[in-house]
Coordinates of C-alpha atoms and ligand atoms in Angstrom, one line a residue:
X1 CA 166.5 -58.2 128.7
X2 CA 167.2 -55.3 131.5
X3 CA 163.9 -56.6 133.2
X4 CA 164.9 -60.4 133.2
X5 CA 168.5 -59.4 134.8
X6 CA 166.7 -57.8 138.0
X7 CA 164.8 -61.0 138.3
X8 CA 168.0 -62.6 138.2
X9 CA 169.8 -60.0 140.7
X10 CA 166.6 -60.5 143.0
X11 CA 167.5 -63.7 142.9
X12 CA 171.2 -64.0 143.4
X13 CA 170.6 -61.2 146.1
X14 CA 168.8 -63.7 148.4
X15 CA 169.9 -67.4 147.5
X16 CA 174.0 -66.7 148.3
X17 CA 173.4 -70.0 150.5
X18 CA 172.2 -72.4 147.3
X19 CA 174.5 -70.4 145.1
X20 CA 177.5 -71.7 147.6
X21 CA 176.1 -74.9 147.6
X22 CA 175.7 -75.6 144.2
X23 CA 179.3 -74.0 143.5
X24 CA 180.4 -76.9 145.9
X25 CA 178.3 -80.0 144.1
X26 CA 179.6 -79.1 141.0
X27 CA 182.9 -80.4 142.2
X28 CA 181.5 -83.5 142.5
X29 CA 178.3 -83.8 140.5
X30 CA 177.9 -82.6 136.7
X31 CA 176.5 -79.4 137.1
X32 CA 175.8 -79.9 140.7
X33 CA 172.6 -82.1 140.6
X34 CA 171.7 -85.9 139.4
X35 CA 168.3 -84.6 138.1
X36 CA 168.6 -82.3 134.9
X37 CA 164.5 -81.4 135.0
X38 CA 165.6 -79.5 138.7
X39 CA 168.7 -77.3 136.8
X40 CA 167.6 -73.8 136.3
X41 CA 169.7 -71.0 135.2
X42 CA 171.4 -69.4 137.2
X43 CA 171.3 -72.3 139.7
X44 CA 168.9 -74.2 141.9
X45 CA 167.8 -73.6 146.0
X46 CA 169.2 -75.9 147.5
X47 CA 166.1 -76.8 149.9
X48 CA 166.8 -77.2 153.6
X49 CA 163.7 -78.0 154.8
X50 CA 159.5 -78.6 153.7
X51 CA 156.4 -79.3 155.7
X52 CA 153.1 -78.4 154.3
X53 CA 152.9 -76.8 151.4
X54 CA 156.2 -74.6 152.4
X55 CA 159.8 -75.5 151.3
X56 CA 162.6 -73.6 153.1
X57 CA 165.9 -73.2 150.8
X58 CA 169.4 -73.3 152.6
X59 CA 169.4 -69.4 152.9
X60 CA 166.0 -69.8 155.2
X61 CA 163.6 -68.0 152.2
X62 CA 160.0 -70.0 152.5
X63 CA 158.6 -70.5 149.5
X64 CA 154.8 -71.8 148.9
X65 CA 155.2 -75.2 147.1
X66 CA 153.0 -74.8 143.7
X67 CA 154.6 -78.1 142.6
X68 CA 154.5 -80.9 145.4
X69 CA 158.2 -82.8 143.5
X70 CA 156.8 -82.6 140.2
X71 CA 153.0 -83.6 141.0
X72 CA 154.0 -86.2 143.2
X73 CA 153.2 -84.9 147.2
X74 CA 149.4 -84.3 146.9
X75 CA 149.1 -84.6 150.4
X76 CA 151.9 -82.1 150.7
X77 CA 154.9 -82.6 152.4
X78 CA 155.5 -84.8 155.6
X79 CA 151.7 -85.6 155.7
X80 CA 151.2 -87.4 159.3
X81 CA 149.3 -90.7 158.0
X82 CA 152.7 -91.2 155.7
X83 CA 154.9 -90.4 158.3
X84 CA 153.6 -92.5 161.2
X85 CA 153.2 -95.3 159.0
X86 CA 156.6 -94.7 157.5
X87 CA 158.2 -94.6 160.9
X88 CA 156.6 -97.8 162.3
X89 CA 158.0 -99.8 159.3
X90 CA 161.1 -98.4 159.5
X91 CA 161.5 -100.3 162.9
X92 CA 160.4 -104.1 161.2
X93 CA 163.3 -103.4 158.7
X94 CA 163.2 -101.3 155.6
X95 CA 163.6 -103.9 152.6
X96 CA 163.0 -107.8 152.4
X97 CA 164.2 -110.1 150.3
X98 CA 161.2 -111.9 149.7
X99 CA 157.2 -110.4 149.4
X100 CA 155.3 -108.0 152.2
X101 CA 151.6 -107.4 152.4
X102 CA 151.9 -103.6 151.9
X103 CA 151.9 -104.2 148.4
X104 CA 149.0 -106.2 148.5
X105 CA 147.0 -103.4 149.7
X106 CA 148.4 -100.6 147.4
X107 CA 147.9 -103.0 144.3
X108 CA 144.7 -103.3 145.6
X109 CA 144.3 -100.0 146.0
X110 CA 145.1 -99.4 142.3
X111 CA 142.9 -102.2 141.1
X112 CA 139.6 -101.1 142.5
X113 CA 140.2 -97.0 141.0
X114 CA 142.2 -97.8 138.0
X115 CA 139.3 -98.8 134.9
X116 CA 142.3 -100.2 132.7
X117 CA 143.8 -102.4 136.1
X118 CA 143.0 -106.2 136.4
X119 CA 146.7 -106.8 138.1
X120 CA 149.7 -104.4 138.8
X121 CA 153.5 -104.9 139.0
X122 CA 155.4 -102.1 141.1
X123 CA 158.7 -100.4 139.7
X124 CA 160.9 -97.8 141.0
X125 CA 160.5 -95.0 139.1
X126 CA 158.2 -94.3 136.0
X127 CA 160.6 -94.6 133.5
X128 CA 160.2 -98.8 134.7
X129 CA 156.8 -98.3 134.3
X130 CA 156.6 -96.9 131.0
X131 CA 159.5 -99.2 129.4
X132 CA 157.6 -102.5 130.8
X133 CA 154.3 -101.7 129.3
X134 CA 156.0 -101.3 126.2
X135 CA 157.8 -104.9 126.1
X136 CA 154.9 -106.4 127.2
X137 CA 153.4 -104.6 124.1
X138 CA 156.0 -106.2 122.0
X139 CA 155.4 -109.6 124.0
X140 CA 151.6 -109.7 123.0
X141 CA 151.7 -108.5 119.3
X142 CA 155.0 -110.0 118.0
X143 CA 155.7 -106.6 116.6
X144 CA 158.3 -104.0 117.7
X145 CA 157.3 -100.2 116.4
X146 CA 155.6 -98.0 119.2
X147 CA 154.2 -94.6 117.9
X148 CA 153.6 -91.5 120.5
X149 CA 152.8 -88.1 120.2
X150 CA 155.3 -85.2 119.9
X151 CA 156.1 -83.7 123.1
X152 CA 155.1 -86.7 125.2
X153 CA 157.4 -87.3 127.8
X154 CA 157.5 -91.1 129.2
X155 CA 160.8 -91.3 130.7
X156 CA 164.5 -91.7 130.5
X157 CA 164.8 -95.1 128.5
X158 CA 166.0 -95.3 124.8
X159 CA 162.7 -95.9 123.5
X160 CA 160.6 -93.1 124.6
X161 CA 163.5 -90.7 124.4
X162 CA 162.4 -89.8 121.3
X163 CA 160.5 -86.5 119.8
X164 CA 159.8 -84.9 123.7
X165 CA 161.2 -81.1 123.5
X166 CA 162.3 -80.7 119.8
X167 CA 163.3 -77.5 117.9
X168 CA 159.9 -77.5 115.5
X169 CA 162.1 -75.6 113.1
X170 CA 164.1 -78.7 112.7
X171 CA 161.7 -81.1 113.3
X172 CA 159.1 -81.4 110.1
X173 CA 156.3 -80.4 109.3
X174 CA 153.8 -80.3 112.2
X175 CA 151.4 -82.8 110.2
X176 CA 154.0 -85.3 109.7
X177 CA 157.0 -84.8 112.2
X178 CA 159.7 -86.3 111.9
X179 CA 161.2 -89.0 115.0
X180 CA 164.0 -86.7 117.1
X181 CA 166.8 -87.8 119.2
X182 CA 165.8 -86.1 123.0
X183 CA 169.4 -86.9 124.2
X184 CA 172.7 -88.1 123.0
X185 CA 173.7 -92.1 123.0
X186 CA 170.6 -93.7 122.0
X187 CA 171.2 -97.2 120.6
X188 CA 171.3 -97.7 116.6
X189 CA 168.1 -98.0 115.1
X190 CA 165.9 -96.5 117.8
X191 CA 164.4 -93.5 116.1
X192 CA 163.5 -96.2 113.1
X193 CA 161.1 -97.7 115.7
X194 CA 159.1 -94.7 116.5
X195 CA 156.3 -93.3 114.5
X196 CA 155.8 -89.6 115.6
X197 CA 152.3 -87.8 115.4
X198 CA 151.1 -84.6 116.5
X199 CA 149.1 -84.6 120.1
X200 CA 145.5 -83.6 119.5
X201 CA 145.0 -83.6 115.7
X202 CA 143.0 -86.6 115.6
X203 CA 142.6 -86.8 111.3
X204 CA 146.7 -86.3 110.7
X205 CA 147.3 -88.6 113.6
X206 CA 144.8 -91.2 112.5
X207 CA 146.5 -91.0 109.2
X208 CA 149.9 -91.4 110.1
X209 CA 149.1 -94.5 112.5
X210 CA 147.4 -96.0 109.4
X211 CA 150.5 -95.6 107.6
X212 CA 151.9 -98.0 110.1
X213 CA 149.2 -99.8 111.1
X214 CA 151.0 -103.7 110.5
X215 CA 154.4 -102.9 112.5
X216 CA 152.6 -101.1 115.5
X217 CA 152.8 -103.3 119.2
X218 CA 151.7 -100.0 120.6
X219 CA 150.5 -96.1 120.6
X220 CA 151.7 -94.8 124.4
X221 CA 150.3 -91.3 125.3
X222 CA 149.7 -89.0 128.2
X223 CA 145.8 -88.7 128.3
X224 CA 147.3 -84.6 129.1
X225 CA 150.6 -83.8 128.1
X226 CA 151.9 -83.3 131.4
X227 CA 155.3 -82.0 132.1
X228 CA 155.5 -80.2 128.3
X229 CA 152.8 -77.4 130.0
X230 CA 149.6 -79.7 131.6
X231 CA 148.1 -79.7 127.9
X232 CA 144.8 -82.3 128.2
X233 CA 143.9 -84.3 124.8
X234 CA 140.5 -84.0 123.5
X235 CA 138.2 -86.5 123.8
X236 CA 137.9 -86.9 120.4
X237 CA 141.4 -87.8 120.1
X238 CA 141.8 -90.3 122.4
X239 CA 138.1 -92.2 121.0
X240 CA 140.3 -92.2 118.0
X241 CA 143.4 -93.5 119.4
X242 CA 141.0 -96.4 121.2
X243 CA 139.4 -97.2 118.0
X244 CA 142.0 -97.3 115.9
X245 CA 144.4 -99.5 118.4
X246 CA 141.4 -102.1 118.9
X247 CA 140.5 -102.3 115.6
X248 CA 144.1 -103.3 114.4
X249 CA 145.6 -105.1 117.6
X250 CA 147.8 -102.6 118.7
X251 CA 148.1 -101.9 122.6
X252 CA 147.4 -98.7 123.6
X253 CA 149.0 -97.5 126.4
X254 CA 148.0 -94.4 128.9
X255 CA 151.3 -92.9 130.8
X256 CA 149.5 -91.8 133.8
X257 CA 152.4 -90.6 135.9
X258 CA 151.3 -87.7 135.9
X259 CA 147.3 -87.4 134.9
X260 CA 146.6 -90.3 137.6
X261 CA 146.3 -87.4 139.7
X262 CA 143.4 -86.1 137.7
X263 CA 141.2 -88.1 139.1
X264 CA 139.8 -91.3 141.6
X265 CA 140.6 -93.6 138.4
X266 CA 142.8 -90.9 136.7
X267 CA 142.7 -89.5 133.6
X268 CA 141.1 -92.7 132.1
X269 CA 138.0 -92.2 134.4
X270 CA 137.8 -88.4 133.7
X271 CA 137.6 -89.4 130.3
X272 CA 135.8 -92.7 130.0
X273 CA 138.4 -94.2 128.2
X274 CA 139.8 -97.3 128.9
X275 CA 143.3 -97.9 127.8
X276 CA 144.9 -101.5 127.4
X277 CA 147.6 -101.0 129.9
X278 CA 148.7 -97.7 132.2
X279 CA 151.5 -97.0 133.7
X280 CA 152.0 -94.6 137.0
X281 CA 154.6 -93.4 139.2
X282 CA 154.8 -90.2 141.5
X283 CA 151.8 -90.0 143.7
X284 CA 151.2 -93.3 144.5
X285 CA 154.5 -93.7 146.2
X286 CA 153.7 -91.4 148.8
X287 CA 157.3 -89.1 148.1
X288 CA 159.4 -92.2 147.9
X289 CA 160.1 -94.0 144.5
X290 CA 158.0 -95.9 142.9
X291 CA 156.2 -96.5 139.7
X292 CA 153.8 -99.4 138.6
X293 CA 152.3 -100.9 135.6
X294 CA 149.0 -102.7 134.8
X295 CA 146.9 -103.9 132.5
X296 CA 144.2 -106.7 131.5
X297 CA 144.4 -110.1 133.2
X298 CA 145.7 -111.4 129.9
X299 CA 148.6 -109.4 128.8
X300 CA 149.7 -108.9 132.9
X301 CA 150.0 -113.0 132.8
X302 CA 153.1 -112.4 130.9
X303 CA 154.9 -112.0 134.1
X304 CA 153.4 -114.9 136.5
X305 CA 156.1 -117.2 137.2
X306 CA 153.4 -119.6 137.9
X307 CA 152.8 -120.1 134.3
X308 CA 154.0 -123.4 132.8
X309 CA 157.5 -122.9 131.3
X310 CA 158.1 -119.0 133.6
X311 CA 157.4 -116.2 133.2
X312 CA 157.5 -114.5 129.6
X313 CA 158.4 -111.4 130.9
X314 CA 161.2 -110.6 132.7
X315 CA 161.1 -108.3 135.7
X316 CA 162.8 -107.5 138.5
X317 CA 164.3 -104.8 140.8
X318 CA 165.9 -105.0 144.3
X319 CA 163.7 -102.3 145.5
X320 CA 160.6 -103.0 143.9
X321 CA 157.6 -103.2 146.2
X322 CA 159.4 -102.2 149.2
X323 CA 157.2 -102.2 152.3
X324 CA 158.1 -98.6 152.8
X325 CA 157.1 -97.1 149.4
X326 CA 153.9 -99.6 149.6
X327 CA 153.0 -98.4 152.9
X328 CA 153.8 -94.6 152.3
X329 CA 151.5 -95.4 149.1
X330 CA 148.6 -96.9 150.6
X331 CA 148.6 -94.5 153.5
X332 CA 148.5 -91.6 150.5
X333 CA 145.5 -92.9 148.3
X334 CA 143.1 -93.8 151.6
X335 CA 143.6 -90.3 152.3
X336 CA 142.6 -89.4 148.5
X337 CA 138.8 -89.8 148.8
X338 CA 136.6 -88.9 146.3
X339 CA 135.9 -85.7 148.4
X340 CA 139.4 -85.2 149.0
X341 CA 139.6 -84.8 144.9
X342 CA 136.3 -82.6 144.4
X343 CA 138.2 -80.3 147.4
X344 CA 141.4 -80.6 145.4
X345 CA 139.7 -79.7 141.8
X346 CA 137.7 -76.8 143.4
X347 CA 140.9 -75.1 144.9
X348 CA 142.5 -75.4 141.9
X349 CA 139.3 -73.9 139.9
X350 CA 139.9 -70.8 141.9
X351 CA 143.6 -70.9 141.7
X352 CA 142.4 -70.6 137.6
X353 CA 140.0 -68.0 138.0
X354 CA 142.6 -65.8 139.9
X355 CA 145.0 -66.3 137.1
X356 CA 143.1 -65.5 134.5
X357 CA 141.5 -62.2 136.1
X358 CA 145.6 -61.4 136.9
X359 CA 145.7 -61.5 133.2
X360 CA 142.8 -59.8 132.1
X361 CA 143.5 -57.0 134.7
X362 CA 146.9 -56.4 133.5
X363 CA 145.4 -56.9 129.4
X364 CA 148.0 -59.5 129.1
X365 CA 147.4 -63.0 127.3
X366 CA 147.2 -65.7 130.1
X367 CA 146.1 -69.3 129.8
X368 CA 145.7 -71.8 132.5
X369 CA 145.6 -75.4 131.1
X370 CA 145.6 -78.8 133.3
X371 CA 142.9 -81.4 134.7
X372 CA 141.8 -82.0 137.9
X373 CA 144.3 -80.4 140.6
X374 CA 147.2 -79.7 138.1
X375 CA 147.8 -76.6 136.1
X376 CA 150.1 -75.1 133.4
X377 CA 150.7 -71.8 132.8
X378 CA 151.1 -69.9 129.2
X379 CA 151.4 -66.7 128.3
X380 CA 150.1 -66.5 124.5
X381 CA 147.0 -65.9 122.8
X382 CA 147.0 -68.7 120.5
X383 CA 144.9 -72.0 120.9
X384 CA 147.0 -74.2 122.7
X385 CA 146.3 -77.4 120.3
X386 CA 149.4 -79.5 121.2
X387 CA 153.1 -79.0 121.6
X388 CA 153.9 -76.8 118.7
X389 CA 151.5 -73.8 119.7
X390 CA 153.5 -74.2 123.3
X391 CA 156.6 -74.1 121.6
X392 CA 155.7 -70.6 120.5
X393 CA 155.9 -69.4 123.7
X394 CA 158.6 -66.7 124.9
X395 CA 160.8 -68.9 126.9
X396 CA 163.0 -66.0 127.9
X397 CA 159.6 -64.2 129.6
X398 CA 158.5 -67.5 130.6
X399 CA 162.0 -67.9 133.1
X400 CA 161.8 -64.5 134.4
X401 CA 158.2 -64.9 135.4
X402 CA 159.7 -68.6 137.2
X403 CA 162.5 -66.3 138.5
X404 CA 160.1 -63.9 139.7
X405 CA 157.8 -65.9 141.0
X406 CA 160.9 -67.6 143.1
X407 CA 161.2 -64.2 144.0
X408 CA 158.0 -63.9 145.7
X409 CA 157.7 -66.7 147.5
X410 CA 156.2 -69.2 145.2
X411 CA 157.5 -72.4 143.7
X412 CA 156.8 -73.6 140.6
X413 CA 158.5 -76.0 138.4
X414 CA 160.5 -74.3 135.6
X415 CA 158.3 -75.0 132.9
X416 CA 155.8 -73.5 134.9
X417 CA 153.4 -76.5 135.7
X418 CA 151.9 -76.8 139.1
X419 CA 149.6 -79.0 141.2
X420 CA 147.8 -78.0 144.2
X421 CA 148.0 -80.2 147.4
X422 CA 145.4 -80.8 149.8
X423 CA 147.3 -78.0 152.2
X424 CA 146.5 -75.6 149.9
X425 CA 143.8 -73.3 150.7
X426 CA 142.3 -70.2 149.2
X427 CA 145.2 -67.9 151.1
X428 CA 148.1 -69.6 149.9
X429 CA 146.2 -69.3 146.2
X430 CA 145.4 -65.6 146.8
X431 CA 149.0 -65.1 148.0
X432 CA 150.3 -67.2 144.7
X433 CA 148.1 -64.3 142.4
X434 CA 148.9 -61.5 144.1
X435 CA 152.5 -62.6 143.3
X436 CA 152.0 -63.6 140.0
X437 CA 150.5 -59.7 139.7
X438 CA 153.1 -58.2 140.9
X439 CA 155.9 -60.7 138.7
X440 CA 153.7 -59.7 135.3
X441 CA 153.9 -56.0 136.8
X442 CA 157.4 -55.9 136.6
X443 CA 157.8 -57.7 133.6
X444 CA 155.3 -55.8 131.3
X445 CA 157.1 -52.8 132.9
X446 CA 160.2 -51.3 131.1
X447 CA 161.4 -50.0 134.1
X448 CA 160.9 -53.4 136.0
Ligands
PLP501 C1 154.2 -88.8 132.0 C2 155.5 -89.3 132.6 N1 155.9 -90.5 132.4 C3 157.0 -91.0 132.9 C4 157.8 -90.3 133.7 C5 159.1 -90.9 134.3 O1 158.9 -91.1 135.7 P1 160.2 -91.1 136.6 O2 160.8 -89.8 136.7 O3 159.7 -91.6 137.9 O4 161.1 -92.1 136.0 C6 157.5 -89.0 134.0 C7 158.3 -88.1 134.9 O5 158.1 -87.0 135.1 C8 156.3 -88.4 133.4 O6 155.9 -87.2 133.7

C-alpha cells in the first residue's frame, strides 16, 4: 500500500485547485458530481479547459486525453468542422418545436454505414436508446423477458440495471449466474425479467437462453464489452446469439454505444453480423447528447404516427433531434472516412505494441484488449474470456496505475479503457508508454 499512497500524495500535491473545487460541489451536489462513472478516489480534476487531444484541469496540469468523454470525441476536442457548424446554428436558434433537416442528414448518415439500420429515431443519451429497443422488442414478440450477458452495461434504466459490476463471489456460479441488482430502487419484479449468461461462453450461454427460449422478446449485448475493460466477443458467440434469436423469434439487439466506433458500420460490420435492432449514443453526437435507435423497416414502423390508429410506440423527448446535436453529428461522421478509421486503427495498433513491449520489458503481465481505435488495459496473465477473468484483476494496482498515470500527464478513464482520437499521433502514443513505463516502475518498485 506505501507505493499507492505516493501516487495519491503525487496527486494531491498538484490538483489543490480540483481538490478545492470538489470540496465546494459537495455542498451542493452528492459527492460533488451528477455523473458517478467520473468519481474517483480521492477526487476528480475539475477540468478547466480541452482542445485537441489535451485537457487542462483547474490547477493548469495538461494532461493527454486517452479517453475522448468516454469514447465519444473521436475527432478530439473542439474539432473545427463541429465547431463552425455548431456556431452558425446557434445563430438560427438552438431548439424548434417542430422537425429540422439536420436530422435528416445524420439519420441518413447512419442508414447508409449501419448493416442492421433501415430507419433511425434519435434520443438523448444512450440509456433512451437502449431502453427503446427493448420495448419495441416487447412490442413485436408479445413477450417481456430480455436476457444479456454479465457485465454488460446498457445504461441507467431499471431494466438493464441488472448483473453489470457484480461481486462474482456473490453472484453464482459463472455457468449459470444469477440476475444482480447494479443499484438500489429498482421496481418489484425487475430482476425476475432478466435471464443472465456469461459473455463469450457460447455452449453455457446457448444453454441457458434455451432454458428460456418461450418468454424471451430479446437477447441485448455489446458486440465488445465496452466500459467493463474493452473486452470484444468472439465470433463464435455472436453466430450463436444470431442463430439462436432467429430461429426462436427473439430480437437481438447490438448496444453499440460504444463499439460503433469500431468501425465504418461498427461493430456489426467488423463482424459480419447483422443484429435486428442497434442502438448508439456517444460519437455520433459530435460531444453533445445524443443517442439513437434503429432497426428493420418493420419493427421501426412501430413508431410512425402515420400508421392507421398512431403510433404503437410511444416516443418522445423535448430535446430529441435538436439541430445542434444533428449538425455537430453529421459534421463528425463526414469527417470519419473510411481512411480516417484505417488511420485511427493503425495508431492504436502501435499504441498496443508499445504497451505490450512496456510489459514485456519490465517482465510484468500486460494485456491490451479493444477493437478498432478503443483499448482496455489489464494487468493479469489469465485469458481474458469475459467479465469474471477481469474481475480477478487487482483493483487496488489497477487505481494506482490510473493515479499514476494522471500523474504523468495522461488521461484515462478509471477503469482504464481508452480510445485514440484522430489528434493522436505516434508522439502523444510514445509519450503515453513512456509514462505508463515509468507508472509500472514505480509500482513494481517497493520503494516507489
Ligand atoms: C454500451 C453502452 N450502452 C449504453 C450506455 C448509456 O449511454 P448514456 O450514458 O448516453 O446514457 C453506455 C454509456 O456508457 C454504454 O457504454
Amino acid at each position: 500500500m506505501a507505493e499507492t499512497t505516493s501516487e495519491v500524495d503525487r496527486y494531491i500535491r498538484s490538483t489543490p485547485k480540483s481538490k478545492a473545487l470538489w470540496e465546494d460541489a459537495k455542498n451542493y451536489l452528492p459527492g460533488g458530481d451528477s455523473r458517478n462513472s467520473i468519481f474517483w478516489s480521492p477526487y476528480p480534476i475539475f477540468v478547466d479547459h480541452a482542445s485537441g487531444c489535451h485537457v487542462v484541469d483547474s490547477d493548469g496540469v495538461d494532461r493527454l486525453d486517452f479517453v475522448g468523454t468516454m469514447t465519444t470525441l473521436v475527432l478530439g476536442h473542439s474539432p473545427k468542422a463541429v465547431v463552425d457548424a455548431v456556431q452558425e446554428q446557434l445563430k438560427q436558434g438552438v431548439v424548434y418545436n417542430a422537425p429540422n433537416v439536420h436530422q435528416i442528414r445524420l439519420a441518413k448518415l447512419l442508414c447508409e454505414r449501419i448493416p442492421s439500420f433501415d430507419l433511425v429515431r434519435f434520443t438523448n443519451s444512450g440509456t433512451e436508446a437502449t431502453l427503446n429497443t427493448i420495448r419495441a422488442a416487447r412490442a413485436v414478440t408479445g413477450r417481456s423477458k430480455i436476457a444479456k450477458v454479465e457485465g454488460g452495461y446498457h445504461g441507467s434504466h431499471d431494466q438493464v440495471s441488472v448483473s453489470v459490476r457484480v461481486n462474482p463471489a456473490k453472484a453464482g456460479e459463472r455457468s449459470r449466474p444469477d440476475a444482480m441488482p447494479a443499484t438500489e430502487g429498482l421496481s418489484e419484479g425487475t430482476l425476475d425479467q432478466v435471464v443472465v449468461m456469461p459473455f463469450n461462453e457460447t455452449a453455457v450461454a446457448r444453454k441457458i437462453l434455451e432454458e428460456h427460449k418461450d418468454e424471451l422478446a430479446a437477447v441485448i449485448i455489446e458486440p465488445m464489452l465496452g466500459s467493463v475493460g474493452m473486452l470484444p466477443a468472439t465470433p463464435e458467440y455472436l453466430s450463436m446469439l444470431r442463430e439462436f434469436t432467429r430461429d426462436n423469434g427473439i430480437i437481438l439487439i447490438f448496444d453499440e454505444v460504444i463499439s460503433y466506433r469500431a468501425s465504418w458500420g461498427g461493430a456489426q460490420e467488423y463482424y459480419g453480423i447483422t443484429p435486428d435492432m442497434t442502438s448508439l449514443g456517444k460519437i455520433i453526437g459530435g460531444g453533445f447528447s445524443i443517442g439513437a435507435f434503429g432497426g428493420s423497416k418493420d419493427i421501426m414502423d412501430l413508431y410512425d404516427p402515420t400508421a392507421a390508429g398512431g403510433p404503437r410506440v410511444a416516443h418522445a423527448g423535448t430535446f430529441n433531434a435538436n439541430p445542434v446535436t444533428m449538425l455537430a453529428g453529421a459534421a463528425t461522421l463526414e469527417q470519419l472516412t473510411p481512411e480516417v478509421y484505417r488511420k485511427l486503427a493503425e495508431m492504436t495498433e502501435y499504441l498496443r505494441a508499445g504497451i505490450l513491449k512496456v510489459g514485456a520489458d519490465l517482465e510484468t503481465p500486460v494485456q491490451v484488449t479493444g477493437l478498432g481505435s478503443l483499448f482496455g488495459l489489464h494487468f493479469t496473465g489469465i485469458e481474458l474470456v469475459g467479465y469474471r477473468d477481469i474481475a480477478t484483476e487487482d483493483a487496488a494496482f489497477r487505481h494506482q496505475v490510473f493515479l499514476g498515470l494522471l500523474n504523468e500527464g495522461i488521461m484515462m478513464a478509471a477503469n482504464l479503457v481508452g480510445a485514440v482520437s484522430t489528434e493522436i499521433g505516434e508522439a502523444e502514443i510514445d509519450e503515453f508508454t513512456a509514462a505508463l513505463r515509468r507508472v509500472l516502475e514505480r509500482a513494481l518498485t517497493p520503494s516507489g
